[in-house]
Amino acid sequence: MTDLQPTPAASASPLEDAHRVFTQLTHRLRAAVVGRDEVIELVLVALLADGHVLLEDFPGSGKTTLARALGSAIEPGPSGAVEGIASFRRIQFTPDLLPSDITGTNVFDVDAGGFTFRRGPLFAHVVLADEINRTSPKVQSAMLEAMAEKQVTVDDATYGLDRLFFVIATQNPLDLAGTYPLPTPQLDRFLFKLVMEHIERDAELDVLASYPKPHLDQAAAHPGVSREAILAARMASRELVHLAPVFREALVDLARGLRADPRVLQGASTRSLVLAMPALQARALLRGRDYVAPEDLEALAPQIFRHRLELAPGVEDPLEVIGDALAPQLEILARASLKG
Amino acid sequence: MSAVAPVGAPAREREPTVAVVSRLLVHALGAAIFAAPLVRGEATALAALGAALGAGLAPRFARGPWRTGGLVTLGVALLALGFLGRFLFVDTAIAARGLGPAAALRTGDGWLFAFGAAGVSFALRSLSARRRSLAALEVVAVAAAFMQLVVAHRHGAINRPFEIADPIIAAGGDPTHVFYAVGALAALAVVLLLLAERSVWRSLLHLAAVLLVLGLVFGLTDALDPPAPPVAGAGLGLRPGEGEPQEGEGGQGNQRGQGGEQRPDENLEFQDDLDTSQSQVPVAVVLFHSDYSSPTGVYYFRQGAFSQYNGRRMVGATGGLDRDLGDAFPSRTYTVPDPPLLNQNRTSVETTVALLTEHNRPFGLEAPVRFAPARNPDPRRFDRLYRVESAVLTSDFFSMIGARAGAKDWGPEEWTHYTEGPEDPRYAALAQRILDEKLPDYLRGDPAAQVAAVTSWLAEQGTYSLRSRHADADDPTADFLFGDVTGYCVHFAHAGAYLLRSLGLPARVATGYAVDEAQRAGGSALLISGETSHAWPEVRIEGFGWVVADISPQNVISPPPAPSDQDLQRLLGELARGLEAMPIEPETPLVQQLERAFDWMKLSLLGLLWFLGLVLAALFGGKLWRRLAPRFADPAAQPRVAYRADLDRLSDVGIRRRRGESRESFAARVAEALPALVPLTRAHVGAAFGSRRRPDLGSHRSELRQQLRQAVPLWRRLLGAIDPFSWLLTR
């Protein structure tokens, strides 16, 4: 995190504003969740790239804290909160959940003498979809429609979600009894699948040291950011961070390399490549750069592609497959930089 | 790494395709080069194919569980299979009966070379795949394959091995260039093999091994090598000798017109050891335009004549005498000032002389009348060409009986000049004794009979030897004639001339080449080699002109000359005509081939060293240019050029980005020792991928140098500075 320097409160360019906003977010999340710097960065990349993340972890690893901290960091902007939109919602997915439980439903309003739509928990800036693999495919697909289209459909009526709709879904990698594992096409809708590991000893000690005052409260000391600032940052990231054409080639060739690999049954989709481009820009912006660098591809490619590959039987590690396909592209990019 | 699992381990170390392919190419090339002079085209191709297959298969086996010894044994078994196949095809009658002998021979060769090359390449490759240091063997083997090619061209041999040089000569090219090309190819092959080693140090080690082997070979060759064949004929003054000033009319044809006044400072000196006459070096090729057969069975080519007695020996005459010689190479047609008469005794024969080495003056068959320039079809092969019309004698001494000595228009001055000899009375006494002994009374006064008597007496009594002890005497001829009568042509010619002069016959000593007619072997070309240089007496007979009165001693101590090379004679004849030669088969002893080839090998090595020197210079030039480029590059290119220079600096000391590693990861990897590389890398990558910011690099660059000095010991930096390859390995 060498690029995160304190930045002045007001800056000239939208790019610097965006960087400042996300630096604030980073500081706030780091204060709330100790020892998860890399996950925090990737979550923020996804937020900035308008994607969603799937966290694969075990209970008690801080995912709720992370999501809640993110939600609480998004403050009502100068124009006030969008009506009816919460900043954070948590949905605990269970087998008996119904789609209307998350999207909302039409209820009969006695006063008005007709049905009115009551918004479900999806109408929030940050939604934590806990244990998404525990619910029925019906609910999963309603969730995924919301994620992909940023809208929900209830009884032939379509309701738009907030533009800043960001899902952090979790699933438990070990306890698979009675679950409905997400099929690969549905996983495709998540920008990243982040596999979390136990935090290091010092960080864990740090978590305990904060007792009795939770870290989340300490985070409140850091300033939050407004919804508008995040939306402006998204805009700046897409339009002002330079994505050299050679990266598009690298992405396509990387996907082709993955598809050609005999260890891969089904390779990465074209959609994943489309999603990858804003992700690369977002990471560059987060790192304080105005251009996408090969290191962005190097860092993000495993996260982007690991859950999108159907591997041949007997092949365990998608990261090894991705690494093999990535190396020639990194080599090409590295050589491209020395060419006149 | 706390939360996110690392990217999969970097791709397995796979040998780059370029290295694999270049190895195969080099093996195929080496095998082909080795086979080319030994066998026909298809066997050469098979050898290349076999070598490529063997080299291609070896790494697969080398990765397997087999023992290294087993792999080598497999290679040797392949080689043995090759020999077995050749034995079956060639040395037994089975295949010959079915295929015919020629096809069987070809099949056998092809079999042997295909399997042999496959076996050798397989063994070498598996060895070098198992143990990297043994790759030196591979490199040395390829170098040796090239060496054995050029070995055969030692001492400038041009028709062995026939397949390499002669087609080039026949096509009018200069084979030297081919050998330079072969040398360059060899250097390229070796360099390719060396570069395929991905460690520069190993490459340098192998290069040192190759140079050591080559040096040993050349050192041993020089130590054991007999001296190169000397240039013959120089002892008779026919050609400009080494160290002698090559002045006078020797080389230039445009000095004609000064008549015979200016005689070359030719030297017909007596020598005790004429060790140059055994040389077979070809000096000229003579093309006969009509079929002419000499009555004596020997073709005499006169170049000079010596008629002035200087008290010790014969020297060239001045003052308008001996004006029947060509005194300069023709730039236009000219007739000699005092041509021999074309009458019933002499007939005209035209020849073309193609000189292979430089000569002082033109020579022509027996008695040249006219000289004319001729086009040189191959200036690199022939020194010059000219045409000669000669008036050759058609009759022998018997038909001269009755003719008078001298010439009709001679005055007393000429008579005195051509009959002056030593005052020693023993000559006259001996001459008289010979006449008494040899001739009946009625012939004793006849000049032609006298000449025949004197020459035949000398031939009977004399002993031909290149070693004699007369040179120190006051009159070497007397020492020879009245001593052991043992000497070489110059002694015999002088003795003959003095004896004839003492009889009052006008005589002189002529020099040139004398070639046995049999050597023409029915063709129209006659190869003159250095060993045929000769001196002989001539006598002037009225109506016949100057007549060769050669003496052929019956006793010969010196070894007889080797038979001449008919193939070479034909080849050079065709070349002198400007024709391409028919392919012919070489039939020269291997020892001789080897001897001659070493010269070419040295030349090739020199070429190789030059080439390597050039390659090194180019490498260092590239290195220097890339290092200095930041000073000259324009600001827009600065981040790229400066970063490249910094990477070269790191590469010098072995710090390089790995394949598939991004620049940023590389910078992060070495950040501990070289923190300045991180901002430099960021600036470079930013500039390359469209950043609008332009950070200042100057301070970081000097910091990087500082950090490099701290992190890397001096000796390593010095080694890096003289490493010519490091910048090529920069990634």
mmCIF file of N, CA, C and O in Angstrom, chain B residues 148-182:
data_model
loop_
_atom_site.group_PDB
_atom_site.id
_atom_site.type_symbol
_atom_site.label_atom_id
_atom_site.label_comp_id
_atom_site.label_asym_id
_atom_site.label_seq_id
_atom_site.Cartn_x
_atom_site.Cartn_y
_atom_site.Cartn_z
ATOM 1 N N GLN B 148 36.634 -30.670 -39.520
ATOM 2 C CA GLN B 148 37.075 -31.701 -40.442
ATOM 3 C C GLN B 148 36.726 -31.338 -41.877
ATOM 4 O O GLN B 148 37.334 -31.827 -42.806
ATOM 5 N N LEU B 149 35.775 -30.450 -42.029
ATOM 6 C CA LEU B 149 35.465 -29.994 -43.388
ATOM 7 C C LEU B 149 36.610 -29.158 -43.948
ATOM 8 O O LEU B 149 37.094 -29.386 -45.047
ATOM 9 N N VAL B 150 37.067 -28.220 -43.149
ATOM 10 C CA VAL B 150 38.074 -27.308 -43.675
ATOM 11 C C VAL B 150 39.461 -27.921 -43.624
ATOM 12 O O VAL B 150 40.359 -27.485 -44.330
ATOM 13 N N VAL B 151 39.603 -28.969 -42.800
ATOM 14 C CA VAL B 151 40.887 -29.659 -42.710
ATOM 15 C C VAL B 151 41.370 -30.080 -44.086
ATOM 16 O O VAL B 151 42.541 -29.983 -44.423
ATOM 17 N N ALA B 152 40.449 -30.533 -44.919
ATOM 18 C CA ALA B 152 40.831 -31.108 -46.202
ATOM 19 C C ALA B 152 41.372 -30.060 -47.162
ATOM 20 O O ALA B 152 41.913 -30.402 -48.197
ATOM 21 N N HIS B 153 41.243 -28.808 -46.809
ATOM 22 C CA HIS B 153 41.698 -27.778 -47.742
ATOM 23 C C HIS B 153 43.007 -27.129 -47.322
ATOM 24 O O HIS B 153 43.314 -26.015 -47.704
ATOM 25 N N ARG B 154 43.737 -27.870 -46.548
ATOM 26 C CA ARG B 154 45.020 -27.363 -46.086
ATOM 27 C C ARG B 154 45.940 -27.085 -47.266
ATOM 28 O O ARG B 154 45.860 -27.733 -48.300
ATOM 29 N N HIS B 155 46.828 -26.153 -47.104
ATOM 30 C CA HIS B 155 47.799 -25.765 -48.128
ATOM 31 C C HIS B 155 47.125 -25.336 -49.411
ATOM 32 O O HIS B 155 47.660 -25.518 -50.500
ATOM 33 N N GLY B 156 45.927 -24.817 -49.315
ATOM 34 C CA GLY B 156 45.267 -24.278 -50.498
ATOM 35 C C GLY B 156 44.864 -25.315 -51.510
ATOM 36 O O GLY B 156 44.728 -25.016 -52.689
ATOM 37 N N ALA B 157 44.698 -26.560 -51.055
ATOM 38 C CA ALA B 157 44.287 -27.581 -51.993
ATOM 39 C C ALA B 157 42.961 -27.176 -52.601
ATOM 40 O O ALA B 157 42.059 -26.740 -51.913
ATOM 41 N N ILE B 158 42.872 -27.317 -53.932
ATOM 42 C CA ILE B 158 41.629 -26.862 -54.510
ATOM 43 C C ILE B 158 40.756 -27.995 -54.984
ATOM 44 O O ILE B 158 39.589 -27.791 -55.239
ATOM 45 N N ASN B 159 41.295 -29.196 -55.154
ATOM 46 C CA ASN B 159 40.337 -30.181 -55.641
ATOM 47 C C ASN B 159 40.123 -31.298 -54.648
ATOM 48 O O ASN B 159 39.757 -32.400 -54.993
ATOM 49 N N ARG B 160 40.329 -31.021 -53.395
ATOM 50 C CA ARG B 160 39.992 -32.013 -52.394
ATOM 51 C C ARG B 160 39.669 -31.320 -51.105
ATOM 52 O O ARG B 160 40.385 -30.431 -50.701
ATOM 53 N N PRO B 161 38.584 -31.614 -50.451
ATOM 54 C CA PRO B 161 37.599 -32.552 -50.982
ATOM 55 C C PRO B 161 36.847 -31.901 -52.127
ATOM 56 O O PRO B 161 36.464 -30.754 -52.057
ATOM 57 N N PHE B 162 36.691 -32.695 -53.133
ATOM 58 C CA PHE B 162 36.240 -32.170 -54.405
ATOM 59 C C PHE B 162 34.911 -31.437 -54.298
ATOM 60 O O PHE B 162 34.693 -30.416 -54.926
ATOM 61 N N GLU B 163 34.027 -31.971 -53.475
ATOM 62 C CA GLU B 163 32.650 -31.475 -53.513
ATOM 63 C C GLU B 163 32.529 -30.030 -53.037
ATOM 64 O O GLU B 163 31.582 -29.352 -53.362
ATOM 65 N N ILE B 164 33.449 -29.590 -52.218
ATOM 66 C CA ILE B 164 33.238 -28.295 -51.595
ATOM 67 C C ILE B 164 33.712 -27.148 -52.473
ATOM 68 O O ILE B 164 32.948 -26.258 -52.829
ATOM 69 N N ALA B 165 34.996 -27.216 -52.841
ATOM 70 C CA ALA B 165 35.570 -26.027 -53.462
ATOM 71 C C ALA B 165 35.407 -26.003 -54.970
ATOM 72 O O ALA B 165 35.164 -24.961 -55.554
ATOM 73 N N ASP B 166 35.523 -27.179 -55.587
ATOM 74 C CA ASP B 166 35.643 -27.154 -57.041
ATOM 75 C C ASP B 166 34.411 -26.649 -57.783
ATOM 76 O O ASP B 166 34.554 -25.927 -58.774
ATOM 77 N N PRO B 167 33.223 -27.000 -57.359
ATOM 78 C CA PRO B 167 32.069 -26.428 -58.067
ATOM 79 C C PRO B 167 32.091 -24.905 -58.032
ATOM 80 O O PRO B 167 31.707 -24.256 -59.000
ATOM 81 N N ILE B 168 32.598 -24.365 -56.940
ATOM 82 C CA ILE B 168 32.666 -22.909 -56.832
ATOM 83 C C ILE B 168 33.669 -22.375 -57.849
ATOM 84 O O ILE B 168 33.409 -21.409 -58.565
ATOM 85 N N ILE B 169 34.835 -23.046 -57.896
ATOM 86 C CA ILE B 169 35.850 -22.606 -58.852
ATOM 87 C C ILE B 169 35.303 -22.739 -60.259
ATOM 88 O O ILE B 169 35.442 -21.840 -61.089
ATOM 89 N N ALA B 170 34.670 -23.876 -60.531
ATOM 90 C CA ALA B 170 34.151 -24.120 -61.874
ATOM 91 C C ALA B 170 33.119 -23.067 -62.241
ATOM 92 O O ALA B 170 33.010 -22.673 -63.400
ATOM 93 N N ALA B 171 32.380 -22.605 -61.252
ATOM 94 C CA ALA B 171 31.369 -21.598 -61.535
ATOM 95 C C ALA B 171 31.974 -20.208 -61.579
ATOM 96 O O ALA B 171 31.260 -19.223 -61.728
ATOM 97 N N GLY B 172 33.279 -20.125 -61.413
ATOM 98 C CA GLY B 172 33.937 -18.836 -61.509
ATOM 99 C C GLY B 172 33.975 -18.088 -60.200
ATOM 100 O O GLY B 172 34.281 -16.908 -60.162
ATOM 101 N N GLY B 173 33.657 -18.775 -59.100
ATOM 102 C CA GLY B 173 33.666 -18.095 -57.802
ATOM 103 C C GLY B 173 34.991 -18.280 -57.098
ATOM 104 O O GLY B 173 35.872 -19.005 -57.575
ATOM 105 N N ASP B 174 35.108 -17.635 -56.003
ATOM 106 C CA ASP B 174 36.321 -17.761 -55.210
ATOM 107 C C ASP B 174 36.017 -18.628 -54.002
ATOM 108 O O ASP B 174 35.204 -18.264 -53.163
ATOM 109 N N PRO B 175 36.628 -19.797 -53.924
ATOM 110 C CA PRO B 175 36.287 -20.704 -52.819
ATOM 111 C C PRO B 175 36.612 -20.121 -51.454
ATOM 112 O O PRO B 175 36.036 -20.539 -50.457
ATOM 113 N N THR B 176 37.529 -19.162 -51.432
ATOM 114 C CA THR B 176 37.844 -18.563 -50.139
ATOM 115 C C THR B 176 36.597 -18.047 -49.445
ATOM 116 O O THR B 176 36.406 -18.230 -48.252
ATOM 117 N N HIS B 177 35.733 -17.442 -50.255
ATOM 118 C CA HIS B 177 34.523 -16.889 -49.649
ATOM 119 C C HIS B 177 33.660 -17.977 -49.057
ATOM 120 O O HIS B 177 33.037 -17.806 -48.028
ATOM 121 N N VAL B 178 33.667 -19.125 -49.766
ATOM 122 C CA VAL B 178 32.879 -20.245 -49.241
ATOM 123 C C VAL B 178 33.416 -20.640 -47.880
ATOM 124 O O VAL B 178 32.659 -20.923 -46.946
ATOM 125 N N PHE B 179 34.737 -20.609 -47.781
ATOM 126 C CA PHE B 179 35.296 -21.040 -46.499
ATOM 127 C C PHE B 179 35.061 -20.009 -45.415
ATOM 128 O O PHE B 179 34.839 -20.366 -44.269
ATOM 129 N N TYR B 180 35.091 -18.747 -45.823
ATOM 130 C CA TYR B 180 34.702 -17.743 -44.834
ATOM 131 C C TYR B 180 33.273 -17.988 -44.386
ATOM 132 O O TYR B 180 32.942 -17.906 -43.205
ATOM 133 N N ALA B 181 32.434 -18.300 -45.388
ATOM 134 C CA ALA B 181 31.034 -18.537 -45.054
ATOM 135 C C ALA B 181 30.908 -19.732 -44.132
ATOM 136 O O ALA B 181 30.143 -19.709 -43.163
ATOM 137 N N VAL B 182 31.685 -20.791 -44.450
ATOM 138 C CA VAL B 182 31.634 -21.976 -43.584
ATOM 139 C C VAL B 182 32.099 -21.610 -42.178
ATOM 140 O O VAL B 182 31.494 -22.009 -41.181
#
